[in-house]
Every structure is written in C-alpha cells, then in structure tokens.
XYZ file of C-alpha atoms in Angstrom:
400
model
C 89.257 100.520 93.178
C 86.010 98.700 92.140
C 87.647 97.885 88.656
C 90.738 96.193 90.316
C 91.292 92.583 89.295
C 93.732 91.448 91.689
C 96.090 92.280 94.587
C 98.506 94.526 92.609
C 101.113 94.678 95.291
C 103.000 97.223 93.180
C 100.107 99.760 92.818
C 99.265 102.674 95.162
C 95.741 101.510 95.809
C 96.751 98.122 97.064
C 97.707 99.631 100.417
C 96.068 102.940 100.365
C 92.519 102.277 99.295
C 91.723 98.517 98.684
C 88.341 98.543 100.255
C 86.048 98.617 97.336
C 87.824 95.887 95.718
C 87.802 93.797 99.094
C 84.134 94.256 99.567
C 83.465 93.002 96.092
C 85.638 89.957 96.985
C 83.738 89.509 100.000
C 80.276 89.426 98.389
C 81.258 87.690 95.157
C 84.517 85.722 95.480
C 85.116 85.282 99.333
C 87.932 82.756 98.449
C 90.062 84.485 95.711
C 92.992 82.992 93.799
C 95.531 85.864 93.456
C 97.973 85.714 90.592
C 100.040 88.521 92.020
C 100.364 86.869 95.356
C 100.430 83.398 94.141
C 98.250 82.525 96.937
C 94.554 82.040 97.840
C 92.930 84.928 99.752
C 90.271 84.707 102.479
C 88.358 87.880 102.756
C 85.324 87.330 105.026
C 85.669 87.844 108.773
C 84.100 84.443 109.881
C 86.576 82.651 107.389
C 89.768 84.661 108.547
C 88.885 83.916 112.099
C 88.217 80.247 111.566
C 91.457 79.817 109.715
C 93.455 81.526 112.561
C 91.872 79.194 114.839
C 92.649 76.043 112.919
C 96.570 75.604 113.040
C 96.306 72.073 112.003
C 94.913 73.022 108.550
C 96.286 76.406 108.136
C 99.890 76.100 109.146
C 102.179 78.883 110.285
C 105.162 76.715 109.367
C 107.417 78.774 107.052
C 104.593 81.361 106.491
C 106.649 84.380 107.238
C 109.526 83.176 105.049
C 108.532 84.877 101.891
C 111.949 84.674 100.239
C 110.414 82.959 97.485
C 110.143 86.264 95.864
C 113.869 86.863 96.048
C 116.126 86.825 92.981
C 118.599 84.035 92.634
C 121.619 86.191 93.314
C 120.012 87.614 96.388
C 119.451 84.050 97.767
C 123.047 83.344 97.147
C 124.221 86.408 98.976
C 121.834 85.359 101.907
C 122.873 81.822 102.073
C 121.299 80.122 105.078
C 119.836 83.373 106.248
C 117.426 83.319 103.154
C 115.015 81.368 105.485
C 115.375 84.029 108.331
C 112.259 83.783 110.741
C 112.118 80.092 110.172
C 112.195 79.575 113.950
C 110.272 82.715 114.959
C 107.283 82.210 117.106
C 104.837 83.533 114.564
C 106.410 81.325 111.900
C 106.036 77.754 113.571
C 103.229 75.453 114.746
C 102.924 73.589 118.078
C 104.710 72.179 119.889
C 107.559 74.414 118.941
C 105.143 77.475 118.987
C 104.064 76.578 122.562
C 107.625 76.469 123.812
C 108.778 79.652 122.073
C 105.727 81.726 123.259
C 106.034 80.490 126.781
C 109.539 81.796 126.727
C 108.866 85.162 125.295
C 105.758 85.616 127.413
C 108.053 85.912 130.508
C 109.035 89.421 129.372
C 105.488 90.627 128.606
C 103.713 90.218 131.895
C 100.871 92.508 132.615
C 103.087 94.079 135.477
C 106.068 94.392 133.141
C 104.105 96.206 130.452
C 102.523 98.567 132.951
C 105.823 99.566 134.438
C 106.697 101.001 130.998
C 104.028 103.452 130.897
C 106.029 106.277 132.715
C 109.032 105.522 130.531
C 106.742 105.738 127.353
C 105.306 109.146 128.540
C 108.899 110.520 129.262
C 110.134 109.370 125.773
C 107.209 111.082 123.995
C 107.734 114.250 126.013
C 111.454 114.371 125.076
C 110.584 114.145 121.370
C 108.051 117.047 121.713
C 110.448 119.156 123.800
C 112.730 119.066 120.828
C 110.190 119.244 118.017
C 107.426 121.383 119.352
C 109.278 124.700 118.976
C 109.448 124.419 115.227
C 105.748 124.710 114.709
C 105.509 121.804 112.372
C 107.172 118.500 111.291
C 106.934 115.311 109.455
C 105.114 113.319 112.001
C 106.177 109.919 110.604
C 109.971 110.639 110.621
C 110.336 113.090 113.451
C 107.650 112.088 115.979
C 105.983 108.774 115.363
C 109.004 106.345 115.119
C 111.460 107.957 117.779
C 109.705 107.040 121.063
C 108.567 103.548 120.098
C 112.029 102.699 118.567
C 113.839 103.928 121.771
C 111.560 102.263 124.153
C 111.942 98.825 122.279
C 115.716 99.240 122.060
C 115.979 99.965 125.687
C 113.571 97.110 126.540
C 115.666 94.727 124.200
C 118.919 95.949 125.771
C 120.377 97.780 122.615
C 122.818 100.529 123.737
C 121.743 104.030 123.083
C 124.630 104.669 120.720
C 123.364 101.948 118.442
C 119.671 102.879 118.217
C 120.066 104.662 114.877
C 121.888 101.832 113.365
C 119.147 99.392 114.405
C 116.368 101.586 113.175
C 118.030 101.916 109.806
C 118.805 98.175 109.470
C 115.385 97.031 110.667
C 113.858 99.120 107.792
C 116.046 97.412 105.412
C 115.243 93.925 106.367
C 111.495 94.720 106.352
C 111.865 95.845 102.812
C 113.804 92.774 101.734
C 111.443 90.179 103.049
C 108.023 91.911 103.083
C 108.016 94.445 100.320
C 108.516 93.863 96.539
C 111.857 95.120 95.379
C 113.795 95.086 92.115
C 116.924 92.672 92.000
C 119.509 95.312 92.302
C 117.816 96.906 95.380
C 117.632 93.381 96.954
C 121.209 93.022 96.812
C 121.892 96.191 98.736
C 119.192 95.407 101.294
C 120.643 91.765 101.690
C 124.026 93.336 102.578
C 122.357 95.553 105.193
C 120.371 92.604 106.580
C 123.483 90.433 107.023
C 125.291 93.317 108.869
C 122.179 93.601 111.223
C 122.167 89.930 112.007
C 125.849 90.102 112.851
C 125.064 92.917 115.270
C 122.295 90.998 117.006
C 124.572 87.864 117.105
C 127.195 89.830 118.826
C 124.671 91.509 121.386
C 123.561 87.934 122.276
C 127.129 86.935 122.818
C 127.917 90.000 124.912
C 124.837 89.374 127.210
C 125.829 85.779 127.658
C 129.132 86.791 128.888
C 127.751 89.693 131.028
C 123.918 89.568 131.632
C 121.947 92.656 132.471
C 118.413 93.544 133.401
C 116.982 93.382 129.768
C 115.156 91.132 127.180
C 118.430 89.889 125.575
C 119.837 88.642 128.784
C 116.480 86.972 129.865
C 116.328 85.051 126.422
C 120.138 84.285 126.408
C 119.856 82.697 129.765
C 117.337 80.244 128.252
C 119.721 79.002 125.484
C 120.443 75.266 125.800
C 117.412 74.617 128.012
C 114.357 76.216 126.163
C 115.863 78.061 123.226
C 118.638 77.898 120.676
C 121.018 80.603 119.745
C 119.200 81.153 116.589
C 115.928 81.368 118.165
C 117.082 84.071 120.471
C 118.499 86.034 117.511
C 115.192 85.863 115.473
C 113.094 86.813 118.653
C 115.266 89.916 119.382
C 115.168 90.935 115.587
C 111.310 90.573 115.039
C 110.602 92.361 118.400
C 112.814 95.173 117.158
C 110.791 95.156 113.944
C 107.540 95.649 115.797
C 108.963 98.733 117.809
C 110.717 100.375 114.798
C 108.022 99.603 112.321
C 104.513 98.229 113.110
C 103.704 100.440 116.054
C 104.975 103.626 114.608
C 103.101 102.909 111.385
C 99.949 102.385 113.163
C 100.358 105.654 115.065
C 100.968 107.533 111.865
C 97.953 105.933 110.310
C 95.792 106.725 113.375
C 96.896 110.497 113.614
C 95.984 110.903 110.008
C 92.644 109.389 110.447
C 91.818 111.282 113.675
C 92.819 114.666 111.956
C 90.751 113.913 108.926
C 87.737 113.029 111.086
C 88.007 115.931 113.219
C 88.562 114.005 116.437
C 91.574 115.763 117.735
C 92.643 115.862 120.566
C 91.008 112.535 121.414
C 88.756 112.889 124.408
C 90.247 110.933 127.388
C 87.077 108.899 127.694
C 87.335 107.877 124.049
C 91.074 107.045 124.013
C 90.888 103.257 124.364
C 88.124 102.608 121.798
C 89.556 105.318 119.460
C 92.717 103.300 119.443
C 90.813 100.137 118.635
C 88.797 101.771 115.848
C 91.992 103.261 114.307
C 93.555 99.680 114.302
C 90.406 98.339 112.680
C 89.786 101.030 110.027
C 93.475 101.729 109.071
C 95.403 98.828 110.441
C 99.232 98.730 110.027
C 99.063 94.923 109.465
C 97.074 93.859 106.252
C 97.131 90.032 107.013
C 98.835 86.830 107.581
C 100.024 84.001 105.339
C 99.327 80.304 105.962
C 100.186 77.098 104.260
C 97.057 74.639 103.825
C 98.032 71.248 104.960
C 95.026 69.468 103.413
C 92.479 70.321 100.873
C 89.999 72.772 102.094
C 86.508 73.469 100.585
C 85.236 76.943 101.202
C 82.473 78.664 99.443
C 82.526 76.293 96.454
C 86.395 76.602 96.109
C 88.904 73.898 96.745
C 92.137 75.184 98.257
C 94.575 72.526 97.361
C 96.995 70.991 100.178
C 100.343 72.983 100.053
C 98.927 76.007 98.718
C 99.768 79.496 100.283
C 96.840 81.462 101.777
C 96.577 84.917 102.905
C 94.166 85.713 105.944
C 93.046 89.196 104.965
C 92.654 90.810 108.300
C 92.281 94.213 106.475
C 89.226 92.914 104.625
C 87.882 91.114 107.946
C 87.963 94.447 109.795
C 85.645 96.013 107.080
C 83.160 93.102 107.138
C 79.631 94.433 107.088
C 78.270 91.258 108.826
C 80.455 92.188 111.950
C 81.034 95.972 111.779
C 77.987 98.242 111.220
C 78.817 100.717 108.438
C 82.511 99.620 108.499
C 83.790 102.532 106.459
C 82.611 105.044 108.962
C 84.898 105.996 111.681
C 83.258 105.611 115.104
C 85.665 106.278 118.005
C 83.063 104.883 120.346
C 82.354 101.766 118.272
C 81.377 99.038 120.737
C 83.049 96.204 119.020
C 86.033 97.826 117.506
C 88.373 95.571 119.425
C 87.027 92.643 117.463
C 89.433 93.402 114.489
C 92.310 90.942 114.136
C 95.008 93.394 113.236
C 97.048 91.962 116.088
C 96.255 88.274 115.112
C 93.910 85.861 116.645
C 94.077 82.482 118.419
C 97.442 80.995 119.338
C 99.212 83.496 117.219
C 97.731 86.545 118.844
C 100.589 89.104 119.069
C 102.516 88.331 122.230
C 103.321 92.140 122.435
C 99.724 93.327 122.008
C 99.456 94.872 125.313
C 102.657 96.892 124.888
C 101.564 98.018 121.497
C 98.120 99.277 122.730
C 99.874 100.948 125.538
C 102.244 102.694 123.217
C 99.497 103.922 120.934
C 97.391 105.313 123.826
C 100.220 106.998 125.484
C 101.603 108.585 122.298
C 97.937 109.983 121.347
C 97.556 111.192 124.918
C 100.937 113.277 125.079
C 100.479 114.465 121.468
C 96.922 115.713 122.345
C 98.125 117.474 125.436
C 101.024 118.973 123.968
C 99.799 119.714 120.463
C 95.975 120.394 120.757
C 96.126 122.467 117.649
C 97.758 119.663 115.626
C 96.583 119.777 111.821
C 97.591 118.610 108.423
C 99.947 121.004 106.850
C 98.370 122.998 103.973
C 100.166 122.660 100.701
C 101.722 119.373 101.715
C 102.430 116.584 99.131
C 99.611 114.151 98.695
C 99.596 111.306 101.471
C 101.354 108.218 100.173
C 101.947 104.820 101.642
C 104.761 102.581 101.522
C 104.473 99.580 99.126
C 104.109 96.469 100.970
C 102.755 93.003 100.784
C 101.380 92.836 104.474
C 101.745 96.368 106.072
C 100.396 99.712 105.885
C 102.580 102.706 106.640
C 102.794 106.367 105.568
C 105.899 107.461 103.888
C 105.466 110.999 105.433
C 102.786 113.100 107.106
C 103.473 116.832 107.135
C 101.837 118.492 110.092
C 101.808 121.888 111.910
C 100.434 123.236 115.303
C-alpha cells in the first residue's frame, strides 16, 4: 500500500497489509498526524518504546475509552456505560494503576499459570476429538476460539452453560468500542453490551454471596478494601475479552503464517521462538492509544498537550533498525520477543504469560494431532476483521 495516504480504518489494507505504508512513515514521517484516527501516530520502535516507558507525558487515562466515535443516540442508550473501561488497569495511570495491577496480579502468579497447562491441553484435545474426523474446518470458528474461550471462562468462574452467551456478547462489545460501525449497528451492539454488563454484575453479586475458587471470587473479596464494584466488573469483562478475542485471533494469525511459510508442524525446539515471531510479524494487537499531557517535540513535529496519540506496535515490530529483514519470517529469530504486541513498561499485559502458554499449547497439540494441516484449496480469499487496534481473521478454511 505504498500509495496510501492515511490510516483508513475502513479499508482492507489497514489491517491486512499496512507494512509498505508504515515503512514509508518510519522513514519519512515518523510522527504522523492521522485525519482518520484524529490522532498522532508514532511508528519507530525507539519512539514507541520510549512513549510506553513515559506514562507521565503519554498518559493512559481514558485512552481505551474510544466512545468518541459513537453516534449521539448510541451514547444516550449507553448512558454512564459509555465510558466503559474508565477504571480498567490499562486505562489509568499510577497510583490507580499500581493498585489495580497489584490486585489482578494475585491471580496470575507463575505457579497459577503453569497449573493451567494440563487443562489447556485437555481443552484443545477435546476440540480436536470432535472436529478431526470431519477432515476440515474453519479454524477460526471451530478450533481457535473454543479452547481459549473455555479456559478463560472457567478461570474467571463463568458457568459452562453461559460460555456461548459470554462469547457472543464479548464479540459485540469489542465491535462497539474498538471497531468502526454505522450508527444503526451501534445501537444493536449497545443493547448487547448492556445485557453483557448486567450478566457480569450479577455474577459478581453471586460470588459475593457464595465465594468459590475462581477469579471472580478473588476479586470480589477485595471490594471495599482494594477495589470498587465497578472496577471488578471491568476487570472481569476485559479479561474475558482477551480469552475470547485477542488470544484466538493471534492463534489464527499464527497458523496462517506457519502454513504459508511451510513451517508445519512447528519443531518442538522452535516452538517458543516461533510463537514470538508470529506475534511480531502478525500481531493480534496493532497498538495502543495515549493522551499527551504536555507539548512533545519529536522529529521536528510538536504533538500538542491533550492530543491523542497512537503507539503503533505493529510498525515498531517491523522496524528495520531493530529486526533484521523484518518482513522475513524467521522462526528462530534471536530477538523476536522484543516485539511490543503485549505492551511494554508498567502496562505490559498482566496475562502475557498465560497468553503465551495458550499459544504454545494450541500449536503443539494441533501439530501433534493434525501434522498434515493445510489451507483448503478453493477457499475464499483470506480476509481480516475491520478494527482500529486489532488484527484477526474472519475465517480460515483448512483441511488435513
């Protein structure tokens, strides 16, 4: 897309193939004013990393609340919930961030994450037991999303009977807040989102009355001392998003890349670095937004105080100054894990270890069970979901 002028978030190239455009920006306009995003964009690795590491000047306060793109009628329907995520850990600065992250981290200790590996393998095996006899499937819908969504739901404490409800409504709220939608579609999504919030609110109330061994109960026990009720609802909602959306999207992106590159099944000795290289070259997260708290001078451009700024981790992961031949897929790349797909600094993803474990386990089980996995001939062209901040396939037809 060498002729692209801007981040046209409604265009297919924006998610699928932005790299010629991003390379040109890195070389010619590393600080770019996007009319489509109504934001400044940082594209070079060193600048993105520096901004992540400077929360005083690049503030997370309100950065995820992208309801400014919603129509007036949608705002009216949402009411106070139009600012959803206003107290989520990735959407605030210290000291609130410090308090929230400390609370959430109790559930993501290395021991707790490691204990989930057996359950993850079993969930992947269960899906393949059902799907493998068919000889083919839509990997996105029938394989990638199910184990991650189920593990996350069980970790959170969502009853098995409610898993499909949660998965459908999480998809709707992602589209509402983080993907451009026409006004009439926004209203449908807003109603779904309010129903989802009501569900999570009732789940929190149920665990307050009868605690169990799950994340909801742990967080609910902190209400009144470390957390508020709203903070608990938002924490639960966004962790469910990661398990139902971000991780499955990354798995779909990774399988497509590995099949296209002829690296299937992934050799066991390359599994860890191959996962990192997949996240680097085809990250499910395209970047993060920040608000600039004071005028910032960068590369001859003044970013004025109060301006919205996008930290393009997608571009940073393809920066030639950090990654040699960045458009080449190298499953043994020595610095593949230097990508910032999972964030950086104080906002490094609290569930990063679990996400990596989910990806490694899924690719390992898929490789063992489906060593002849391949793209289905005659399938429709690969297409990506329209999004401001995420990369995910709409479908991926495969056979074995």
